[in-house]
Amino acid sequence: MSEQMDASNNNEGVGVDVTAILVHPNSHPIMKLAEPALNVLFEQFQERSHETIRPELAHCVGLIGYVMLNEGEPKFAEWIFEYLNEVRKSDVQRQLLINAFRHSIQNEDEMLCLTNSIQQISEQLKKILESIVHAPLMIAAITDTIIDLSRIYPQIFQDIFVDIVDILIGWYIEPLPTDRILEYISQALHKFRPFWVEQIEATTLTLLDNFIEDADNYAQQFELHGNDDDDDIGAFTDKIAALYRLKTKHANTAVCILLEVFSQFDEQLQNDIFDFIIQQTRLHTQDWPYEADVNFLRLIMKIVDLSDHDSCAKLASSIFAVNSRLWLYRFLYSNSLIQDVLQLFNRLLRIKSIPVVQQVYQAILADMTSNFNVLLNVLEQKTIVIGSGSVLQLTN
């Protein structure tokens, strides 16, 4: 253990010394060696045997780029994009080089070294973002770089803003990205707020209209190709499900934000909110992807916190109804979603309302009955009933 710590300390010392040399005030001689050094690093970067140290090699590339740009030498950008083209078939290598470029521009807001080439750089970044197909994690690397440069050169990125947003929004209707990636995209789009505001009439509203039109087009195509093979139907279903996930997520988030405005509910608002929730609990797998329910669960817990405790009995009866969407989550593969549901159940159990607590315990007992009877059937034993033995029925 002590040897590992010594090695780690030695590595840290080397890193500091290298950085100090690279950014030395008299670094002009180093500039003569910068490009040859970059070529050697890139050659090693491409070696398969160096896969484990490839991130460190990319970090060194970024350090040299940082020095070059701080010395007023924009040629590093030309070099990095040339080699990005060479490794275009490897998303891992592209991601590392993009991170190296992002590291190199840390002081660009003061140096403005890339002023004369930023137009070309912005177009190249857009092409790379557009080319991402099977590597959702690379979206963060390239988008973060675009966001950084857009803050320094807003007038340039104003021209490609629509294209960038269009590409990012396109990931919402792909079946590949995880909730984490979609959450990142949502945050990234928010960081473009100055551009949204600047182009609210010319662009923002138009993009929203186009998004709604895309949803309608997919629905129409689904109807037209209803008798096609399963693969075609599956493709349409995935697109529609992704769009639905997006809309429900933001609808639930918007309602949750609106609830922050109210210190308490009036009766009409509470009824409307409860109806909004109950309708969603009745949707089945084929209607709505489970991953969309993260925001839905947060909304329910927010409502439970704000509502009158006795009135939550109506909400509980919907949650614990037969085949309720939330009640089926206990058997899902998503551990995080299961934990969210358990948190909701615990929240309901803490409510000081006898009708609500009764419904929760009745549902738990019914679940225990079901689980025991599965085992008893296998053992060819007589089934049992614990408590009432039945889960609450949905009421209209």
XYZ file of N, CA and C in Angstrom, residues 185-375:
573
model
N -28.636 16.211 -21.974
C -29.061 16.993 -23.135
C -30.014 18.100 -22.711
N -30.911 17.773 -21.796
C -31.847 18.780 -21.294
C -31.099 19.946 -20.653
N -30.079 19.630 -19.841
C -29.291 20.671 -19.192
C -28.484 21.470 -20.211
N -27.958 20.761 -21.223
C -27.173 21.449 -22.256
C -28.042 22.424 -23.036
N -29.252 22.019 -23.380
C -30.161 22.911 -24.102
C -30.488 24.145 -23.263
N -30.577 23.942 -21.960
C -30.847 25.079 -21.071
C -29.679 26.068 -21.071
N -28.456 25.553 -21.235
C -27.273 26.426 -21.237
C -27.205 27.310 -22.485
N -27.994 26.961 -23.498
C -28.075 27.799 -24.694
C -29.149 28.882 -24.540
N -29.560 29.132 -23.309
C -30.663 30.057 -23.056
C -30.513 31.411 -23.761
N -29.323 32.045 -23.749
C -29.204 33.341 -24.441
C -29.603 33.273 -25.909
N -29.293 32.136 -26.560
C -29.647 31.981 -27.969
C -31.153 31.752 -28.128
N -31.738 30.997 -27.180
C -33.187 30.776 -27.226
C -33.924 32.110 -27.130
N -33.503 32.924 -26.186
C -34.160 34.210 -25.969
C -33.957 35.127 -27.160
N -32.733 35.156 -27.688
C -32.414 36.036 -28.813
C -33.244 35.702 -30.042
N -33.530 34.398 -30.227
C -34.232 33.972 -31.441
C -35.600 33.390 -31.122
N -36.257 33.919 -30.116
C -37.495 33.294 -29.647
C -38.577 33.232 -30.721
N -38.698 34.261 -31.534
C -39.728 34.253 -32.574
C -39.242 33.566 -33.848
N -38.013 33.850 -34.233
C -37.497 33.317 -35.497
C -37.166 31.834 -35.416
N -36.783 31.358 -34.230
C -36.276 29.992 -34.124
C -36.993 29.159 -33.077
N -37.057 29.662 -31.847
C -37.531 28.848 -30.727
C -38.931 28.294 -30.964
N -39.865 29.162 -31.271
C -41.244 28.716 -31.482
C -41.353 27.813 -32.703
N -40.547 28.103 -33.728
C -40.551 27.264 -34.936
C -40.074 25.859 -34.626
N -39.008 25.751 -33.803
C -38.499 24.433 -33.429
C -39.547 23.638 -32.662
N -40.260 24.292 -31.774
C -41.307 23.604 -31.022
C -42.419 23.119 -31.955
N -42.784 23.942 -32.921
C -43.798 23.541 -33.896
C -43.317 22.334 -34.702
N -42.055 22.379 -35.111
C -41.494 21.269 -35.894
C -41.490 19.978 -35.092
N -41.209 20.099 -33.804
C -41.170 18.921 -32.950
C -42.557 18.281 -32.862
N -43.577 19.100 -32.725
C -44.946 18.588 -32.668
C -45.338 17.961 -34.006
N -44.914 18.606 -35.113
C -45.201 18.055 -36.435
C -44.539 16.694 -36.624
N -43.301 16.550 -36.117
C -42.617 15.260 -36.219
C -43.411 14.175 -35.503
N -43.930 14.517 -34.330
C -44.724 13.537 -33.582
C -45.964 13.127 -34.375
N -46.629 14.096 -34.984
C -47.811 13.795 -35.792
C -47.442 12.933 -37.001
N -46.304 13.231 -37.624
C -45.869 12.466 -38.800
C -45.605 11.013 -38.442
N -44.949 10.786 -37.291
C -44.678 9.410 -36.882
C -45.988 8.664 -36.619
N -46.932 9.345 -36.011
C -48.228 8.712 -35.739
C -48.943 8.351 -37.039
N -48.890 9.253 -38.039
C -49.528 8.984 -39.327
C -48.853 7.832 -40.051
N -47.512 7.818 -40.011
C -46.780 6.726 -40.655
C -47.095 5.399 -39.985
N -47.261 5.436 -38.690
C -47.597 4.214 -37.959
C -48.941 3.662 -38.430
N -49.902 4.546 -38.645
C -51.223 4.117 -39.108
C -51.153 3.576 -40.534
N -50.358 4.233 -41.386
C -50.256 3.814 -42.782
C -49.563 2.463 -42.931
N -48.601 2.201 -42.038
C -47.818 0.971 -42.147
C -48.226 -0.053 -41.093
N -49.452 0.025 -40.665
C -49.925 -0.848 -39.603
C -49.850 -2.323 -39.939
N -49.871 -2.666 -41.227
C -49.848 -4.073 -41.623
C -48.472 -4.532 -42.073
N -47.454 -3.701 -41.919
C -46.098 -4.070 -42.325
C -45.502 -5.056 -41.329
N -44.248 -5.484 -41.621
C -43.614 -6.471 -40.737
C -43.285 -5.863 -39.386
N -42.940 -6.755 -38.459
C -42.734 -6.337 -37.071
C -41.581 -5.352 -36.919
N -40.528 -5.487 -37.756
C -39.378 -4.588 -37.629
C -39.776 -3.156 -37.927
N -40.564 -2.960 -38.994
C -40.995 -1.603 -39.342
C -41.895 -1.021 -38.247
N -42.813 -1.846 -37.762
C -43.711 -1.395 -36.701
C -42.914 -1.066 -35.440
N -41.914 -1.906 -35.156
C -41.079 -1.668 -33.981
C -40.345 -0.347 -34.056
N -39.862 0.007 -35.257
C -39.144 1.275 -35.427
C -40.062 2.461 -35.150
N -41.275 2.402 -35.702
C -42.238 3.485 -35.450
C -42.611 3.551 -33.971
N -42.812 2.378 -33.361
C -43.199 2.333 -31.954
C -42.122 2.952 -31.075
N -40.851 2.640 -31.374
C -39.743 3.201 -30.588
C -39.718 4.721 -30.673
N -39.935 5.241 -31.881
C -39.914 6.701 -32.072
C -41.056 7.367 -31.294
N -42.251 6.795 -31.428
C -43.421 7.376 -30.755
C -43.260 7.281 -29.241
N -42.742 6.140 -28.762
C -42.544 5.977 -27.317
C -41.537 6.993 -26.789
N -40.473 7.243 -27.579
C -39.465 8.221 -27.157
C -40.068 9.624 -27.100
N -40.871 9.963 -28.098
C -41.537 11.272 -28.095
C -42.488 11.392 -26.912
N -43.192 10.325 -26.639
C -44.151 10.349 -25.527
C -43.424 10.478 -24.193
N -42.299 9.781 -24.100
C -41.495 9.880 -22.885
C -41.057 11.318 -22.650
N -40.607 11.970 -23.727
C -40.154 13.352 -23.618
C -41.290 14.270 -23.158
N -42.454 14.124 -23.797
C -43.569 15.021 -23.476
C -44.084 14.816 -22.062
N -44.206 13.551 -21.651
C -44.700 13.294 -20.304
C -43.697 13.759 -19.256
N -42.423 13.568 -19.554
C -41.390 14.000 -18.608
C -41.491 15.502 -18.362
N -41.561 16.265 -19.441
C -41.585 17.716 -19.297
C -42.944 18.213 -18.780
N -44.007 17.493 -19.112
C -45.316 17.874 -18.565
C -45.325 17.698 -17.048
N -44.797 16.561 -16.583
C -44.752 16.321 -15.143
C -43.810 17.294 -14.440
N -42.684 17.588 -15.092
C -41.738 18.548 -14.517
C -42.375 19.929 -14.420
N -43.100 20.315 -15.482
C -43.742 21.633 -15.495
C -44.787 21.742 -14.388
N -45.581 20.680 -14.213
C -46.591 20.692 -13.155
C -45.920 20.762 -11.787
N -44.810 20.042 -11.640
C -44.082 20.046 -10.375
C -43.565 21.451 -10.052
N -43.090 22.152 -11.072
C -42.618 23.529 -10.888
C -43.785 24.442 -10.514
N -44.910 24.255 -11.186
C -46.085 25.078 -10.872
C -46.553 24.865 -9.438
N -46.399 23.646 -8.953
C -46.841 23.363 -7.586
C -46.035 24.144 -6.555
N -44.786 24.489 -6.933
C -43.962 25.269 -6.013
C -44.597 26.639 -5.739
N -45.423 27.090 -6.681
C -46.051 28.413 -6.543
C -47.125 28.397 -5.463
N -47.737 27.214 -5.258
C -48.886 27.151 -4.358
C -48.455 26.688 -2.968
N -48.830 27.439 -1.967
C -48.570 27.005 -0.591
C -49.613 25.977 -0.162
N -50.782 25.997 -0.803
C -51.820 25.017 -0.538
C -52.744 24.916 -1.760
N -53.475 23.808 -1.803
C -54.392 23.574 -2.905
C -55.790 24.069 -2.550
N -56.479 24.596 -3.557
C -57.933 24.709 -3.374
C -58.532 23.411 -3.915
N -59.796 23.215 -3.686
C -60.417 21.932 -4.019
C -60.376 21.631 -5.506
N -60.627 22.643 -6.351
C -60.650 22.423 -7.791
C -59.270 22.055 -8.316
N -58.264 22.786 -7.863
C -56.899 22.506 -8.305
C -56.467 21.116 -7.867
N -56.793 20.761 -6.653
C -56.422 19.444 -6.155
C -57.085 18.348 -6.975
N -58.361 18.510 -7.293
C -59.058 17.508 -8.105
C -58.431 17.385 -9.487
N -58.088 18.525 -10.092
C -57.470 18.497 -11.423
C -56.112 17.793 -11.391
N -55.326 18.101 -10.364
C -54.011 17.479 -10.241
C -54.142 15.979 -10.004
N -55.073 15.582 -9.141
C -55.275 14.160 -8.881
C -55.714 13.428 -10.151
N -56.612 14.023 -10.922
C -57.058 13.400 -12.174
C -55.874 13.252 -13.145
N -55.022 14.272 -13.188
C -53.836 14.234 -14.038
C -52.936 13.050 -13.663
N -52.777 12.811 -12.371
C -51.944 11.709 -11.888
C -52.608 10.360 -12.139
N -53.889 10.268 -11.789
C -54.594 8.991 -11.879
C -54.646 8.483 -13.313
N -54.850 9.390 -14.264
C -54.871 8.980 -15.667
C -53.545 8.341 -16.071
N -52.449 8.845 -15.529
C -51.139 8.302 -15.881
C -50.890 6.942 -15.232
N -51.462 6.710 -14.055
C -51.278 5.408 -13.406
C -51.984 4.297 -14.176
N -52.955 4.677 -15.019
C -53.724 3.665 -15.748
C -53.095 3.283 -17.086
N -52.025 3.960 -17.454
C -51.359 3.635 -18.711
C -50.537 2.367 -18.543
N -50.528 1.533 -19.595
C -49.835 0.258 -19.509
C -48.537 0.316 -20.299
N -47.792 -0.774 -20.266
C -46.464 -0.813 -20.879
C -46.477 -0.372 -22.319
N -47.422 -0.842 -23.090
C -47.439 -0.534 -24.511
C -47.765 0.930 -24.791
N -48.315 1.612 -23.795
C -48.699 3.003 -23.987
C -47.608 4.000 -23.610
N -46.682 3.575 -22.745
C -45.798 4.564 -22.132
C -44.562 3.864 -21.583
N -43.376 4.275 -21.944
C -42.163 3.612 -21.446
C -41.946 3.869 -19.962
N -41.510 2.858 -19.258
C -41.328 2.985 -17.822
C -40.325 4.077 -17.455
N -39.297 4.274 -18.298
C -38.252 5.228 -17.961
C -38.783 6.651 -17.818
N -39.949 6.912 -18.383
C -40.529 8.256 -18.304
C -41.052 8.580 -16.912
N -41.120 7.571 -16.053
C -41.817 7.754 -14.786
C -40.957 8.301 -13.659
N -39.695 8.571 -13.909
C -38.856 9.158 -12.870
C -39.446 10.495 -12.433
N -39.770 11.348 -13.397
C -40.375 12.636 -13.080
C -41.798 12.472 -12.541
N -42.479 11.438 -13.007
C -43.836 11.163 -12.547
C -43.841 10.853 -11.049
N -42.889 10.046 -10.616
C -42.798 9.701 -9.204
C -42.454 10.924 -8.347
N -41.560 11.766 -8.871
C -41.224 12.995 -8.143
C -42.454 13.893 -8.003
N -43.257 13.936 -9.056
C -44.470 14.750 -9.011
C -45.438 14.223 -7.959
N -45.618 12.902 -7.906
C -46.540 12.317 -6.924
C -46.076 12.639 -5.508
N -44.771 12.501 -5.256
C -44.264 12.779 -3.908
C -44.424 14.256 -3.547
N -44.273 15.120 -4.538
C -44.502 16.544 -4.295
C -45.964 16.803 -3.929
N -46.871 16.136 -4.640
C -48.304 16.302 -4.366
C -48.654 15.761 -2.984
N -48.055 14.621 -2.628
C -48.300 14.046 -1.304
C -47.873 15.027 -0.218
N -46.767 15.717 -0.444
C -46.272 16.680 0.551
C -47.196 17.884 0.696
N -47.804 18.298 -0.416
C -48.601 19.523 -0.403
C -50.077 19.298 -0.114
N -50.561 18.099 -0.365
C -52.002 17.846 -0.268
C -52.442 17.610 1.170
N -53.741 17.778 1.357
C -54.363 17.395 2.616
C -54.240 15.880 2.765
N -53.827 15.417 3.929
C -53.519 14.009 4.119
C -54.699 13.090 3.830
N -55.876 13.453 4.305
C -57.036 12.592 4.089
C -57.373 12.472 2.602
N -57.138 13.525 1.850
C -57.459 13.485 0.422
C -56.506 12.579 -0.351
N -55.372 12.235 0.245
C -54.415 11.350 -0.427
C -54.929 9.917 -0.537
N -56.023 9.620 0.152
C -56.600 8.278 0.055
C -57.013 7.964 -1.371
N -57.555 8.978 -2.065
C -57.945 8.796 -3.466
C -56.734 8.480 -4.325
N -55.628 9.169 -4.062
C -54.397 8.939 -4.815
C -53.839 7.552 -4.517
N -53.883 7.159 -3.254
C -53.371 5.841 -2.861
C -54.165 4.720 -3.511
N -55.486 4.898 -3.599
C -56.309 3.852 -4.208
C -55.960 3.650 -5.672
N -55.538 4.722 -6.335
C -55.127 4.612 -7.736
C -53.774 3.925 -7.847
N -52.856 4.271 -6.953
C -51.511 3.680 -6.983
C -51.559 2.183 -6.726
N -52.407 1.744 -5.797
C -52.436 0.342 -5.405
C -53.526 -0.458 -6.103
N -54.075 0.076 -7.175
C -55.110 -0.646 -7.911
C -54.504 -1.821 -8.670
N -55.378 -2.763 -9.038
C -54.929 -3.922 -9.813
C -54.307 -3.451 -11.123
N -53.109 -3.936 -11.389
C -52.374 -3.592 -12.614
C -52.042 -2.102 -12.722
N -52.055 -1.410 -11.595
C -51.596 -0.019 -11.625
C -50.161 0.030 -12.133
N -49.874 1.051 -12.899
C -48.542 1.185 -13.470
C -47.453 1.174 -12.386
N -47.667 1.936 -11.328
C -46.672 2.030 -10.272
C -46.569 0.741 -9.461
N -47.707 0.069 -9.293
C -47.706 -1.165 -8.508
C -46.897 -2.261 -9.197
N -46.801 -2.209 -10.515
C -46.051 -3.225 -11.260
C -44.541 -2.975 -11.241
N -44.130 -1.824 -10.767
C -42.706 -1.485 -10.774
C -41.867 -2.358 -9.845
N -42.507 -3.023 -8.920
C -41.753 -3.875 -7.999
C -40.997 -4.962 -8.731
N -41.431 -5.313 -9.948
C -40.832 -6.429 -10.673
C -39.952 -5.964 -11.837
N -39.627 -4.680 -11.863
C -38.823 -4.164 -12.966
C -37.344 -4.409 -12.721
N -36.568 -4.329 -13.826
C -35.120 -4.521 -13.748
C -34.408 -3.281 -13.224
N -35.058 -2.135 -13.285
C -34.421 -0.868 -12.915
C -34.420 -0.696 -11.398
N -33.258 -0.883 -10.779
C -33.162 -0.770 -9.329
C -33.482 0.649 -8.858
N -33.034 1.653 -9.615
C -33.273 3.036 -9.210
C -34.762 3.358 -9.200
N -35.496 2.810 -10.196
C -36.938 3.055 -10.250
C -37.656 2.346 -9.102
N -37.193 1.141 -8.791
C -37.776 0.411 -7.660
C -37.560 1.178 -6.364
N -36.363 1.742 -6.203
C -36.070 2.511 -4.991
C -36.963 3.750 -4.902
N -37.228 4.375 -6.050
C -38.120 5.538 -6.049
C -39.532 5.150 -5.623
N -39.980 3.984 -6.097
C -41.324 3.520 -5.724
C -41.381 3.212 -4.228
N -40.338 2.555 -3.720
C -40.298 2.257 -2.282
C -40.290 3.538 -1.461
N -39.601 4.562 -1.955
C -39.590 5.846 -1.265
C -40.994 6.449 -1.229
N -41.710 6.301 -2.346
C -43.091 6.786 -2.387
C -43.957 6.028 -1.389
N -43.810 4.701 -1.334
C -44.593 3.911 -0.395
C -44.297 4.340 1.045
N -43.024 4.561 1.342
C -42.652 5.002 2.695
C -43.243 6.369 3.012
N -43.273 7.229 1.995
C -43.845 8.558 2.182
C -45.337 8.442 2.536
N -46.039 7.539 1.880
C -47.461 7.342 2.158
C -47.685 6.749 3.547
N -46.779 5.863 3.949
C -46.923 5.247 5.264
C -46.739 6.256 6.394
N -46.001 7.320 6.134
C -45.762 8.324 7.170
C -46.900 9.348 7.283
N -47.852 9.267 6.346
C -48.981 10.192 6.392
C -49.884 9.861 7.588
N -50.271 10.879 8.310
C -51.139 10.678 9.478
C -52.596 10.635 9.045
N -52.897 9.593 8.289
C -54.263 9.396 7.796
C -54.562 7.905 7.816
N -55.502 7.515 8.610
C -55.836 6.092 8.740
C -56.246 5.474 7.407
N -57.119 6.120 6.596
C -57.504 5.508 5.319
C -56.302 5.253 4.388
N -55.342 6.188 4.367
C -54.171 6.007 3.499
C -53.312 4.858 3.999
N -53.013 4.842 5.292
C -52.175 3.784 5.862
C -52.838 2.423 5.689
N -54.153 2.357 5.854
C -54.871 1.095 5.660
C -54.680 0.577 4.238
N -54.775 1.476 3.266
C -54.623 1.057 1.875
C -53.209 0.564 1.596
N -52.222 1.229 2.175
C -50.838 0.798 1.969
C -50.627 -0.590 2.559
N -51.080 -0.801 3.786
C -50.896 -2.109 4.423
C -51.718 -3.189 3.730
N -52.895 -2.834 3.265
C -53.709 -3.807 2.539
C -52.982 -4.252 1.274
N -52.363 -3.302 0.601
C -51.617 -3.637 -0.614
C -50.411 -4.509 -0.295
N -49.714 -4.206 0.815
C -48.547 -5.003 1.203
C -48.955 -6.434 1.530
N -50.049 -6.579 2.280
C -50.538 -7.914 2.633
C -50.964 -8.700 1.397
N -51.608 -8.005 0.458
C -52.015 -8.675 -0.781
C -50.800 -9.139 -1.564
N -49.744 -8.325 -1.548
C -48.514 -8.699 -2.253
C -47.862 -9.907 -1.575
N -47.851 -9.921 -0.259
C -47.293 -11.057 0.473
C -48.082 -12.326 0.167
N -49.403 -12.194 0.107
C -50.249 -13.348 -0.233
C -49.881 -13.903 -1.597
N -49.737 -13.008 -2.564
C -49.399 -13.428 -3.924
C -48.049 -14.135 -3.970
N -47.070 -13.573 -3.274
C -45.728 -14.162 -3.301
C -45.692 -15.525 -2.622
N -46.345 -15.646 -1.463
C -46.379 -16.934 -0.774
C -47.077 -17.993 -1.619
N -48.152 -17.596 -2.279
C -48.920 -18.576 -3.060
C -48.154 -19.065 -4.280
N -47.263 -18.232 -4.812
C -46.404 -18.701 -5.904
C -45.551 -19.878 -5.422
N -44.972 -19.722 -4.231
C -44.163 -20.808 -3.668
C -45.011 -22.020 -3.304
